[in-house]
Amino acid sequence: MTAAPFIPPFPEPRESLPGPFEMIRLLRGNVLSGLLARSYQAECIPLHLLGRRMLIVNTPDLVREVFVLRDDVYGRKSHDMEGALAPVIGESLFINHGEAWRERREALAPALHPSGLRQFHPLFIQVADELAAQWEAAAGGPPRDIAPDLAIATARIVMLAVFGAEVAPAAARDLAAGFAVYQDAVENIDLAHMLGLPAWVPTPQSRRARRAARDIRALIEALLCRHALTAPFAGFAAARRDDGTPLLDRTALVDEIGMMLLAGSETSANALAWALYLAASHAHTLDRLRSEWQTVLGDGRAPEAADLPALVFTRAVVQETLRLYPPVAILSRQAMRADRIRRWDIRKGGTVACLPWLLQRNGLVWDAPHEFRPERFLPDAPEKPPRFAHIPFGLGPRVCAGAAFGMAEMLVFLPVLLQRLDFAIAPQHRVMPKLRLPLRPDGGLPMLIAQRGVAA
């Protein structure tokens, strides 16, 4: 029997643009609230705010043209993105560009190469089991916001992977709390820059964000003082250039570890939160997931690394979750020289962006774009998503180095949690995505949790 269509929540698109200052207020609070209905079927979207121009490209061909074929022009993050993230991750790989980016990317790639994922698999199982046990102990109680718990769990995995088994669980709690404060306080639209004011002009939000960033970096420094880096990452920290000089000094090492902790925990945590919500809200999907796990895992055990390729529908659920709720929902670049895209002239320093949120819901590209339909990602699906239409981990030379790590992590967490527990969104809670830096559930995801009686 065909499942009834399920369209999960998203902000109601606007029919017309507000004035420039109202638009800035909307974009600083929740970028999604400023999107127009016609943007979901647009190829290109030019924006003009306070004299600043931005061009949003919104088809697979244009995205490939800008982010892959013209990486020499658009290889640098936008001013807003650099300003929002630099206080925490400095001049790390995520922000860096040019030769410095190439050197660091080549040095880090071996640590996160898919061929080495098996060494991290025990960490996925360990932490997923810890979280399942924690939630089993809370089952039957009042609604529990699962989003912070997932942020702590994914931060703990990255810390264990980077610093080893001796790192204290409290460090992951402190890091997740620090990231939450920072992302709530930071300004994703640099209003001072738009108005032409100098960068040192303070705002209440930026002061709060800077305090949180200092706390995060101090935590990373303390971890570096207490723990040696594990083998996969020690080589990266000790890397040298061709002339024998160190690739990373202490500040640069803190930058890169901050980048790995932020990217490796926040993106997975938010994707897992949305996946649990979607599965819990759609009985057909949940039944099919559990049927697959019964076939592949049999006795309710956690999946081993060798099981992951057989979790075909589980992977499709993750991919569809990442389509509808991409954790990194804005990819923005600044032009390193003047350029032209179709009929639009781009000034040097001008911003060109892709919003995976829009691209992955573009009605010109996707059938039933707002509907939750994991089957579209199955190998036998009658129509395959076009290349460059689904880019939750970025694309081109700057595709996320940890994409395979994050996917494997999610393929472990979902069966561990959903074989042992049932979830239902708390009554009266209105689920809604909010986009600032990552895409998060606004107000969290308070869930009623119940045990299923499956042995650990």
Short mmCIF file of C-alpha atoms in Angstrom, two decimals:
data_model
loop_
_atom_site.label_atom_id
_atom_site.label_comp_id
_atom_site.label_asym_id
_atom_site.label_seq_id
_atom_site.Cartn_x
_atom_site.Cartn_y
_atom_site.Cartn_z
CA MET A 1 0.00 0.00 0.00
CA THR A 2 1.31 3.45 -0.90
CA ALA A 3 2.03 5.68 2.07
CA ALA A 4 0.10 8.92 2.43
CA PRO A 5 2.12 12.00 1.42
CA PHE A 6 4.00 13.56 4.32
CA ILE A 7 5.12 17.17 4.01
CA PRO A 8 7.18 18.08 7.09
CA PRO A 9 7.18 21.66 8.36
CA PHE A 10 8.96 24.59 6.76
CA PRO A 11 8.36 28.35 6.97
CA GLU A 12 5.56 29.65 4.80
CA PRO A 13 7.18 31.34 1.77
CA ARG A 14 6.48 35.03 1.28
CA GLU A 15 4.61 36.32 -1.75
CA SER A 16 6.52 39.62 -1.95
CA LEU A 17 9.71 41.12 -0.63
CA PRO A 18 9.56 43.38 2.42
CA GLY A 19 11.53 46.60 2.64
CA PRO A 20 15.32 46.38 2.98
CA PHE A 21 15.49 46.87 6.75
CA GLU A 22 12.67 44.41 7.40
CA MET A 23 14.46 41.93 5.11
CA ILE A 24 17.69 42.36 7.07
CA ARG A 25 15.80 41.76 10.32
CA LEU A 26 14.32 38.56 8.90
CA LEU A 27 17.63 37.32 7.53
CA ARG A 28 19.44 37.96 10.81
CA GLY A 29 16.81 35.98 12.70
CA ASN A 30 15.95 33.11 10.35
CA VAL A 31 17.11 33.23 6.73
CA LEU A 32 14.26 30.92 5.66
CA SER A 33 11.63 33.45 6.73
CA GLY A 34 12.75 35.86 4.00
CA LEU A 35 12.40 33.44 1.08
CA LEU A 36 9.80 34.07 -1.61
CA ALA A 37 7.48 31.41 -3.01
CA ARG A 38 8.90 31.98 -6.50
CA SER A 39 12.43 31.34 -5.19
CA TYR A 40 11.56 27.64 -4.93
CA GLN A 41 11.26 27.50 -8.73
CA ALA A 42 13.92 30.00 -9.73
CA GLU A 43 17.14 29.44 -11.65
CA CYS A 44 18.89 32.58 -10.39
CA ILE A 45 17.91 35.01 -7.64
CA PRO A 46 19.57 38.46 -7.58
CA LEU A 47 19.36 40.34 -4.28
CA HIS A 48 20.12 43.97 -3.47
CA LEU A 49 20.38 45.07 0.17
CA LEU A 50 21.71 48.45 1.27
CA GLY A 51 23.79 48.73 -1.88
CA ARG A 52 25.25 45.22 -1.55
CA ARG A 53 24.55 42.67 -4.25
CA MET A 54 24.26 38.91 -4.03
CA LEU A 55 23.42 36.35 -6.68
CA ILE A 56 21.91 33.01 -5.63
CA VAL A 57 22.36 30.20 -8.18
CA ASN A 58 19.66 27.57 -7.92
CA THR A 59 19.97 24.88 -10.61
CA PRO A 60 22.41 21.96 -10.83
CA ASP A 61 24.06 23.34 -13.98
CA LEU A 62 24.65 26.77 -12.49
CA VAL A 63 25.87 25.32 -9.20
CA ARG A 64 28.38 23.17 -11.10
CA GLU A 65 29.45 26.15 -13.20
CA VAL A 66 30.17 28.35 -10.17
CA PHE A 67 31.35 25.95 -7.47
CA VAL A 68 33.22 23.41 -9.61
CA LEU A 69 34.24 24.88 -12.96
CA ARG A 70 35.00 28.37 -11.61
CA ASP A 71 36.61 27.43 -8.32
CA ASP A 72 39.55 29.67 -9.25
CA VAL A 73 37.13 32.63 -9.05
CA TYR A 74 34.84 31.46 -6.23
CA GLY A 75 37.20 29.47 -4.01
CA ARG A 76 36.92 31.87 -1.08
CA LYS A 77 34.09 31.94 1.46
CA SER A 78 31.92 35.06 1.54
CA HIS A 79 32.72 37.93 3.88
CA ASP A 80 29.68 37.13 6.02
CA MET A 81 30.64 33.46 6.36
CA GLU A 82 34.26 34.26 7.20
CA GLY A 83 33.18 36.83 9.78
CA ALA A 84 30.66 34.48 11.37
CA LEU A 85 33.06 31.54 11.80
CA ALA A 86 36.53 33.02 12.18
CA PRO A 87 36.21 33.77 15.94
CA VAL A 88 35.93 30.01 16.56
CA ILE A 89 37.85 28.35 13.72
CA GLY A 90 40.25 31.12 12.71
CA GLU A 91 41.96 30.59 9.35
CA SER A 92 41.13 26.90 9.22
CA LEU A 93 40.41 24.80 6.15
CA PHE A 94 36.77 25.86 6.12
CA ILE A 95 37.74 29.52 5.71
CA ASN A 96 41.17 29.31 4.09
CA HIS A 97 41.69 29.42 0.34
CA GLY A 98 44.45 29.24 -2.20
CA GLU A 99 47.78 27.53 -1.48
CA ALA A 100 47.29 27.52 2.30
CA TRP A 101 44.00 25.64 1.81
CA ARG A 102 45.56 23.15 -0.60
CA GLU A 103 48.45 22.33 1.77
CA ARG A 104 46.20 21.76 4.77
CA ARG A 105 43.59 19.81 2.82
CA GLU A 106 46.23 17.40 1.50
CA ALA A 107 47.65 16.92 5.00
CA LEU A 108 44.24 16.25 6.62
CA ALA A 109 42.76 14.05 3.88
CA PRO A 110 44.45 10.77 4.97
CA ALA A 111 42.98 11.01 8.49
CA LEU A 112 39.41 11.19 7.17
CA HIS A 113 39.70 9.09 4.03
CA PRO A 114 36.79 6.63 3.65
CA SER A 115 39.26 3.74 3.58
CA GLY A 116 40.10 4.43 7.22
CA LEU A 117 36.55 4.70 8.56
CA ARG A 118 36.62 1.31 10.25
CA GLN A 119 38.97 2.64 12.93
CA PHE A 120 36.24 5.07 14.05
CA HIS A 121 33.34 2.61 13.88
CA PRO A 122 33.73 1.39 17.51
CA LEU A 123 33.39 5.01 18.64
CA PHE A 124 30.08 5.35 16.77
CA ILE A 125 28.73 2.23 18.49
CA GLN A 126 30.07 3.20 21.92
CA VAL A 127 28.56 6.67 21.97
CA ALA A 128 25.29 5.65 20.30
CA ASP A 129 24.91 2.96 22.98
CA GLU A 130 25.68 5.49 25.73
CA LEU A 131 23.00 7.81 24.39
CA ALA A 132 20.43 5.00 24.01
CA ALA A 133 21.05 3.96 27.62
CA GLN A 134 20.66 7.56 28.80
CA TRP A 135 17.36 7.90 26.96
CA GLU A 136 16.14 4.52 28.20
CA ALA A 137 16.67 5.77 31.74
CA ALA A 138 14.57 8.85 30.94
CA ALA A 139 11.86 6.93 29.06
CA GLY A 140 8.32 7.46 30.28
CA GLY A 141 9.17 10.83 31.75
CA PRO A 142 8.34 14.36 30.59
CA PRO A 143 9.30 15.54 27.10
CA ARG A 144 13.05 15.68 26.58
CA ASP A 145 14.77 17.92 24.05
CA ILE A 146 16.83 15.46 22.04
CA ALA A 147 18.79 18.11 20.10
CA PRO A 148 21.28 19.02 22.88
CA ASP A 149 21.81 15.34 23.71
CA LEU A 150 22.69 14.59 20.10
CA ALA A 151 25.03 17.59 19.97
CA ILE A 152 26.87 16.26 23.03
CA ALA A 153 27.02 12.74 21.61
CA THR A 154 28.44 13.77 18.23
CA ALA A 155 30.92 16.16 19.89
CA ARG A 156 32.06 13.27 22.09
CA ILE A 157 32.71 11.09 19.05
CA VAL A 158 34.92 13.71 17.41
CA MET A 159 36.77 14.31 20.68
CA LEU A 160 37.40 10.58 21.13
CA ALA A 161 38.56 10.33 17.53
CA VAL A 162 40.97 13.26 17.87
CA PHE A 163 42.13 13.05 21.50
CA GLY A 164 41.63 9.41 22.45
CA ALA A 165 39.73 7.42 25.07
CA GLU A 166 40.94 9.42 28.07
CA VAL A 167 39.06 12.60 27.16
CA ALA A 168 36.38 13.32 29.78
CA PRO A 169 32.68 13.23 28.80
CA ALA A 170 32.25 16.65 30.44
CA ALA A 171 34.40 18.19 27.70
CA ALA A 172 31.80 17.25 25.07
CA ARG A 173 29.02 18.80 27.17
CA ASP A 174 31.02 22.02 27.55
CA LEU A 175 31.82 22.14 23.85
CA ALA A 176 28.22 21.53 22.74
CA ALA A 177 26.98 24.20 25.15
CA GLY A 178 29.60 26.64 23.86
CA PHE A 179 28.64 26.03 20.25
CA ALA A 180 24.96 26.52 21.10
CA VAL A 181 25.67 29.89 22.74
CA TYR A 182 27.92 30.98 19.90
CA GLN A 183 25.48 30.08 17.15
CA ASP A 184 22.66 31.84 18.94
CA ALA A 185 24.73 35.01 19.37
CA VAL A 186 26.71 35.31 16.16
CA GLU A 187 25.43 37.50 13.35
CA ASN A 188 25.08 35.60 10.08
CA ILE A 189 24.49 38.92 8.28
CA ASP A 190 27.29 41.40 8.95
CA LEU A 191 25.23 44.58 9.15
CA ALA A 192 28.25 46.73 10.02
CA HIS A 193 29.99 45.57 6.86
CA MET A 194 26.87 46.19 4.77
CA LEU A 195 26.70 49.74 6.12
CA GLY A 196 30.41 50.29 5.46
CA LEU A 197 31.35 50.52 9.16
CA PRO A 198 34.79 49.33 10.36
CA ALA A 199 35.08 45.76 11.62
CA TRP A 200 35.94 46.82 15.17
CA VAL A 201 32.52 48.40 15.81
CA PRO A 202 30.99 46.17 18.56
CA THR A 203 27.42 45.01 18.92
CA PRO A 204 25.78 43.27 21.92
CA GLN A 205 25.47 40.05 19.92
CA SER A 206 29.05 40.11 18.68
CA ARG A 207 30.39 40.66 22.22
CA ARG A 208 28.46 37.63 23.45
CA ALA A 209 29.63 35.61 20.45
CA ARG A 210 33.26 36.58 21.03
CA ARG A 211 33.06 35.49 24.67
CA ALA A 212 31.66 32.12 23.60
CA ALA A 213 34.36 31.78 20.93
CA ARG A 214 37.10 32.48 23.50
CA ASP A 215 35.63 29.83 25.79
CA ILE A 216 35.56 27.27 22.97
CA ARG A 217 39.14 27.95 21.95
CA ALA A 218 40.28 27.82 25.57
CA LEU A 219 38.64 24.40 25.88
CA ILE A 220 40.51 23.17 22.79
CA GLU A 221 43.79 24.54 24.18
CA ALA A 222 43.17 22.71 27.45
CA LEU A 223 42.50 19.46 25.59
CA LEU A 224 45.73 19.86 23.62
CA CYS A 225 47.63 20.37 26.87
CA ARG A 226 46.14 17.28 28.52
CA HIS A 227 45.98 14.81 25.63
CA ALA A 228 48.18 13.70 22.78
CA LEU A 229 46.45 13.57 19.42
CA THR A 230 45.52 10.10 18.17
CA ALA A 231 47.51 8.56 15.34
CA PRO A 232 45.25 9.66 12.46
CA PHE A 233 45.49 13.31 13.49
CA ALA A 234 49.00 13.42 14.94
CA GLY A 235 50.35 13.18 11.41
CA PHE A 236 48.30 16.19 10.38
CA ALA A 237 49.53 18.21 13.36
CA ALA A 238 53.16 17.32 12.58
CA ALA A 239 52.92 17.91 8.81
CA ARG A 240 55.68 19.92 7.17
CA ARG A 241 55.95 21.79 3.92
CA ASP A 242 58.33 20.78 1.16
CA ASP A 243 60.97 23.13 2.58
CA GLY A 244 60.75 21.46 5.99
CA THR A 245 58.89 24.23 7.83
CA PRO A 246 55.91 23.22 10.03
CA LEU A 247 52.56 23.46 8.30
CA LEU A 248 50.69 24.36 11.52
CA ASP A 249 51.74 26.48 14.46
CA ARG A 250 49.81 26.27 17.74
CA THR A 251 47.18 28.82 16.72
CA ALA A 252 46.63 27.10 13.39
CA LEU A 253 46.29 23.72 15.15
CA VAL A 254 43.58 25.16 17.43
CA ASP A 255 41.88 26.57 14.32
CA GLU A 256 41.82 23.20 12.58
CA ILE A 257 40.68 21.22 15.62
CA GLY A 258 37.94 23.80 16.18
CA MET A 259 36.87 23.32 12.57
CA MET A 260 36.78 19.53 12.94
CA LEU A 261 34.83 19.73 16.20
CA LEU A 262 32.31 22.22 14.83
CA ALA A 263 31.81 20.56 11.44
CA GLY A 264 32.00 17.03 12.78
CA SER A 265 29.53 17.46 15.61
CA GLU A 266 27.02 20.16 14.70
CA THR A 267 26.17 18.90 11.23
CA SER A 268 25.68 15.27 12.29
CA ALA A 269 23.74 16.24 15.42
CA ASN A 270 21.26 18.37 13.49
CA ALA A 271 20.85 15.82 10.72
CA LEU A 272 20.23 13.06 13.28
CA ALA A 273 17.69 15.19 15.14
CA TRP A 274 15.74 15.77 11.92
CA ALA A 275 16.00 12.11 10.89
CA LEU A 276 14.62 10.91 14.23
CA TYR A 277 11.79 13.43 13.99
CA LEU A 278 10.93 12.42 10.41
CA ALA A 279 11.01 8.70 11.15
CA ALA A 280 8.93 9.13 14.30
CA SER A 281 6.40 11.21 12.35
CA HIS A 282 5.99 8.84 9.41
CA ALA A 283 4.87 5.34 10.37
CA HIS A 284 5.48 3.89 6.89
CA THR A 285 9.15 4.95 6.99
CA LEU A 286 9.67 3.75 10.55
CA ASP A 287 8.16 0.34 9.76
CA ARG A 288 10.35 -0.03 6.68
CA LEU A 289 13.47 0.97 8.63
CA ARG A 290 12.79 -1.58 11.34
CA SER A 291 12.05 -4.24 8.75
CA GLU A 292 15.42 -3.60 7.12
CA TRP A 293 17.19 -3.77 10.48
CA GLN A 294 15.41 -7.03 11.31
CA THR A 295 16.66 -8.49 8.03
CA VAL A 296 20.24 -7.18 8.26
CA LEU A 297 20.84 -7.09 12.02
CA GLY A 298 18.41 -9.76 13.15
CA ASP A 299 18.73 -9.65 16.91
CA GLY A 300 18.60 -5.91 17.41
CA ARG A 301 22.36 -5.51 17.60
CA ALA A 302 24.24 -2.41 16.53
CA PRO A 303 25.46 -2.49 12.92
CA GLU A 304 29.07 -3.42 12.33
CA ALA A 305 31.06 -1.63 9.65
CA ALA A 306 30.47 -4.54 7.26
CA ASP A 307 26.68 -4.13 7.68
CA LEU A 308 26.50 -0.52 6.50
CA PRO A 309 26.36 -1.18 2.72
CA ALA A 310 23.30 -3.39 3.32
CA LEU A 311 21.39 -0.61 5.11
CA VAL A 312 20.07 0.67 1.80
CA PHE A 313 16.79 2.17 3.02
CA THR A 314 18.47 3.63 6.13
CA ARG A 315 20.90 5.46 3.86
CA ALA A 316 18.00 6.69 1.73
CA VAL A 317 16.28 8.09 4.84
CA VAL A 318 19.47 9.93 5.78
CA GLN A 319 19.84 11.28 2.24
CA GLU A 320 16.24 12.47 2.14
CA THR A 321 16.65 14.06 5.57
CA LEU A 322 19.74 15.89 4.30
CA ARG A 323 17.77 17.01 1.24
CA LEU A 324 14.91 18.50 3.22
CA TYR A 325 16.94 19.76 6.18
CA PRO A 326 20.56 20.26 5.05
CA PRO A 327 22.64 21.17 8.15
CA VAL A 328 24.75 23.58 6.08
CA ALA A 329 21.98 25.28 4.17
CA ILE A 330 24.00 28.20 2.74
CA LEU A 331 27.15 27.95 0.63
CA SER A 332 28.42 31.44 -0.11
CA ARG A 333 31.53 32.62 -1.94
CA GLN A 334 33.12 35.95 -2.78
CA ALA A 335 34.45 36.60 -6.26
CA MET A 336 38.23 36.92 -6.29
CA ARG A 337 37.97 38.87 -9.55
CA ALA A 338 35.21 40.44 -11.62
CA ASP A 339 33.06 37.89 -13.43
CA ARG A 340 29.78 37.41 -15.25
CA ILE A 341 27.19 34.70 -14.59
CA ARG A 342 24.56 34.56 -17.28
CA ARG A 343 23.35 38.17 -17.57
CA TRP A 344 24.60 39.32 -14.16
CA ASP A 345 27.91 41.09 -13.66
CA ILE A 346 29.74 40.13 -10.46
CA ARG A 347 32.15 42.63 -8.94
CA LYS A 348 35.40 41.59 -7.33
CA GLY A 349 34.46 40.78 -3.72
CA GLY A 350 30.81 40.30 -4.66
CA THR A 351 28.87 37.40 -3.17
CA VAL A 352 27.57 34.40 -5.10
CA ALA A 353 25.69 31.79 -3.11
CA CYS A 354 23.86 28.52 -3.36
CA LEU A 355 21.26 27.61 -0.75
CA PRO A 356 21.04 23.82 -0.58
CA TRP A 357 17.73 24.43 1.20
CA LEU A 358 16.37 26.02 -1.99
CA LEU A 359 18.23 23.93 -4.53
CA GLN A 360 17.14 20.68 -2.90
CA ARG A 361 13.51 21.84 -2.89
CA ASN A 362 13.54 23.40 -6.35
CA GLY A 363 10.33 22.46 -8.15
CA LEU A 364 12.14 22.68 -11.49
CA VAL A 365 14.38 19.81 -10.37
CA TRP A 366 12.47 17.68 -7.87
CA ASP A 367 9.09 15.98 -8.00
CA ALA A 368 7.00 16.82 -4.91
CA PRO A 369 9.95 18.86 -3.59
CA HIS A 370 8.62 19.46 -0.06
CA GLU A 371 7.44 15.88 0.48
CA PHE A 372 9.41 13.44 2.63
CA ARG A 373 9.99 10.56 0.25
CA PRO A 374 13.12 8.47 1.01
CA GLU A 375 12.32 6.10 -1.85
CA ARG A 376 13.63 8.67 -4.32
CA PHE A 377 17.18 7.76 -3.17
CA LEU A 378 16.85 3.99 -3.49
CA PRO A 379 19.00 2.27 -6.16
CA ASP A 380 15.90 1.10 -8.04
CA ALA A 381 14.16 4.49 -8.00
CA PRO A 382 12.70 5.20 -11.47
CA GLU A 383 14.27 8.67 -11.55
CA LYS A 384 17.68 9.50 -10.10
CA PRO A 385 18.33 12.93 -8.58
CA PRO A 386 20.34 15.01 -11.05
CA ARG A 387 24.01 15.41 -10.26
CA PHE A 388 24.69 18.60 -8.29
CA ALA A 389 21.03 18.77 -7.20
CA HIS A 390 21.75 17.15 -3.82
CA ILE A 391 24.78 18.74 -2.12
CA PRO A 392 24.36 18.52 1.68
CA PHE A 393 28.14 18.13 2.13
CA GLY A 394 29.08 20.82 -0.37
CA LEU A 395 30.68 20.09 -3.72
CA GLY A 396 33.73 20.62 -5.86
CA PRO A 397 37.22 20.88 -4.38
CA ARG A 398 35.76 22.12 -1.07
CA VAL A 399 33.40 19.21 -0.47
CA CYS A 400 33.39 18.29 3.23
CA ALA A 401 36.41 16.09 4.03
CA GLY A 402 34.40 14.36 6.76
CA ALA A 403 31.34 13.49 4.64
CA ALA A 404 31.94 9.73 4.77
CA PHE A 405 32.62 9.94 8.53
CA GLY A 406 29.31 11.72 9.12
CA MET A 407 27.30 9.36 6.91
CA ALA A 408 28.69 6.26 8.64
CA GLU A 409 27.99 7.81 12.04
CA MET A 410 24.34 8.44 11.15
CA LEU A 411 23.93 4.93 9.72
CA VAL A 412 24.95 3.56 13.12
CA PHE A 413 22.97 5.95 15.35
CA LEU A 414 19.58 5.48 13.69
CA PRO A 415 19.31 1.69 14.16
CA VAL A 416 20.86 1.76 17.64
CA LEU A 417 18.34 4.34 18.85
CA LEU A 418 15.23 3.31 16.94
CA GLN A 419 15.55 -0.40 17.68
CA ARG A 420 15.44 0.36 21.39
CA LEU A 421 13.23 3.44 21.65
CA ASP A 422 10.08 5.06 20.32
CA PHE A 423 9.79 8.84 19.91
CA ALA A 424 6.86 11.22 19.56
CA ILE A 425 7.02 14.99 19.36
CA ALA A 426 5.77 16.66 22.54
CA PRO A 427 2.12 17.79 22.38
CA GLN A 428 1.63 21.45 21.52
CA HIS A 429 5.23 21.83 20.29
CA ARG A 430 5.38 23.39 16.84
CA VAL A 431 8.35 22.02 14.92
CA MET A 432 9.98 24.55 12.62
CA PRO A 433 13.46 24.82 11.09
CA LYS A 434 15.55 27.89 11.79
CA LEU A 435 18.58 28.81 9.71
CA ARG A 436 21.36 30.88 11.19
CA LEU A 437 24.72 29.14 10.84
CA PRO A 438 23.51 25.53 10.76
CA LEU A 439 19.90 24.60 10.15
CA ARG A 440 18.45 23.75 13.56
CA PRO A 441 14.97 22.99 14.91
CA ASP A 442 13.72 26.26 16.37
CA GLY A 443 13.18 25.75 20.09
CA GLY A 444 14.72 22.28 19.95
CA LEU A 445 12.94 18.95 19.51
CA PRO A 446 11.17 18.01 22.75
CA MET A 447 10.21 14.35 22.43
CA LEU A 448 8.26 11.83 24.44
CA ILE A 449 10.55 8.79 24.72
CA ALA A 450 9.42 5.21 25.35
CA GLN A 451 11.36 1.96 25.58
CA ARG A 452 10.66 -0.74 23.05
CA GLY A 453 12.00 -3.56 25.19
CA VAL A 454 14.74 -4.58 22.75
CA ALA A 455 17.86 -5.81 24.48
CA ALA A 456 21.01 -3.75 24.12
#
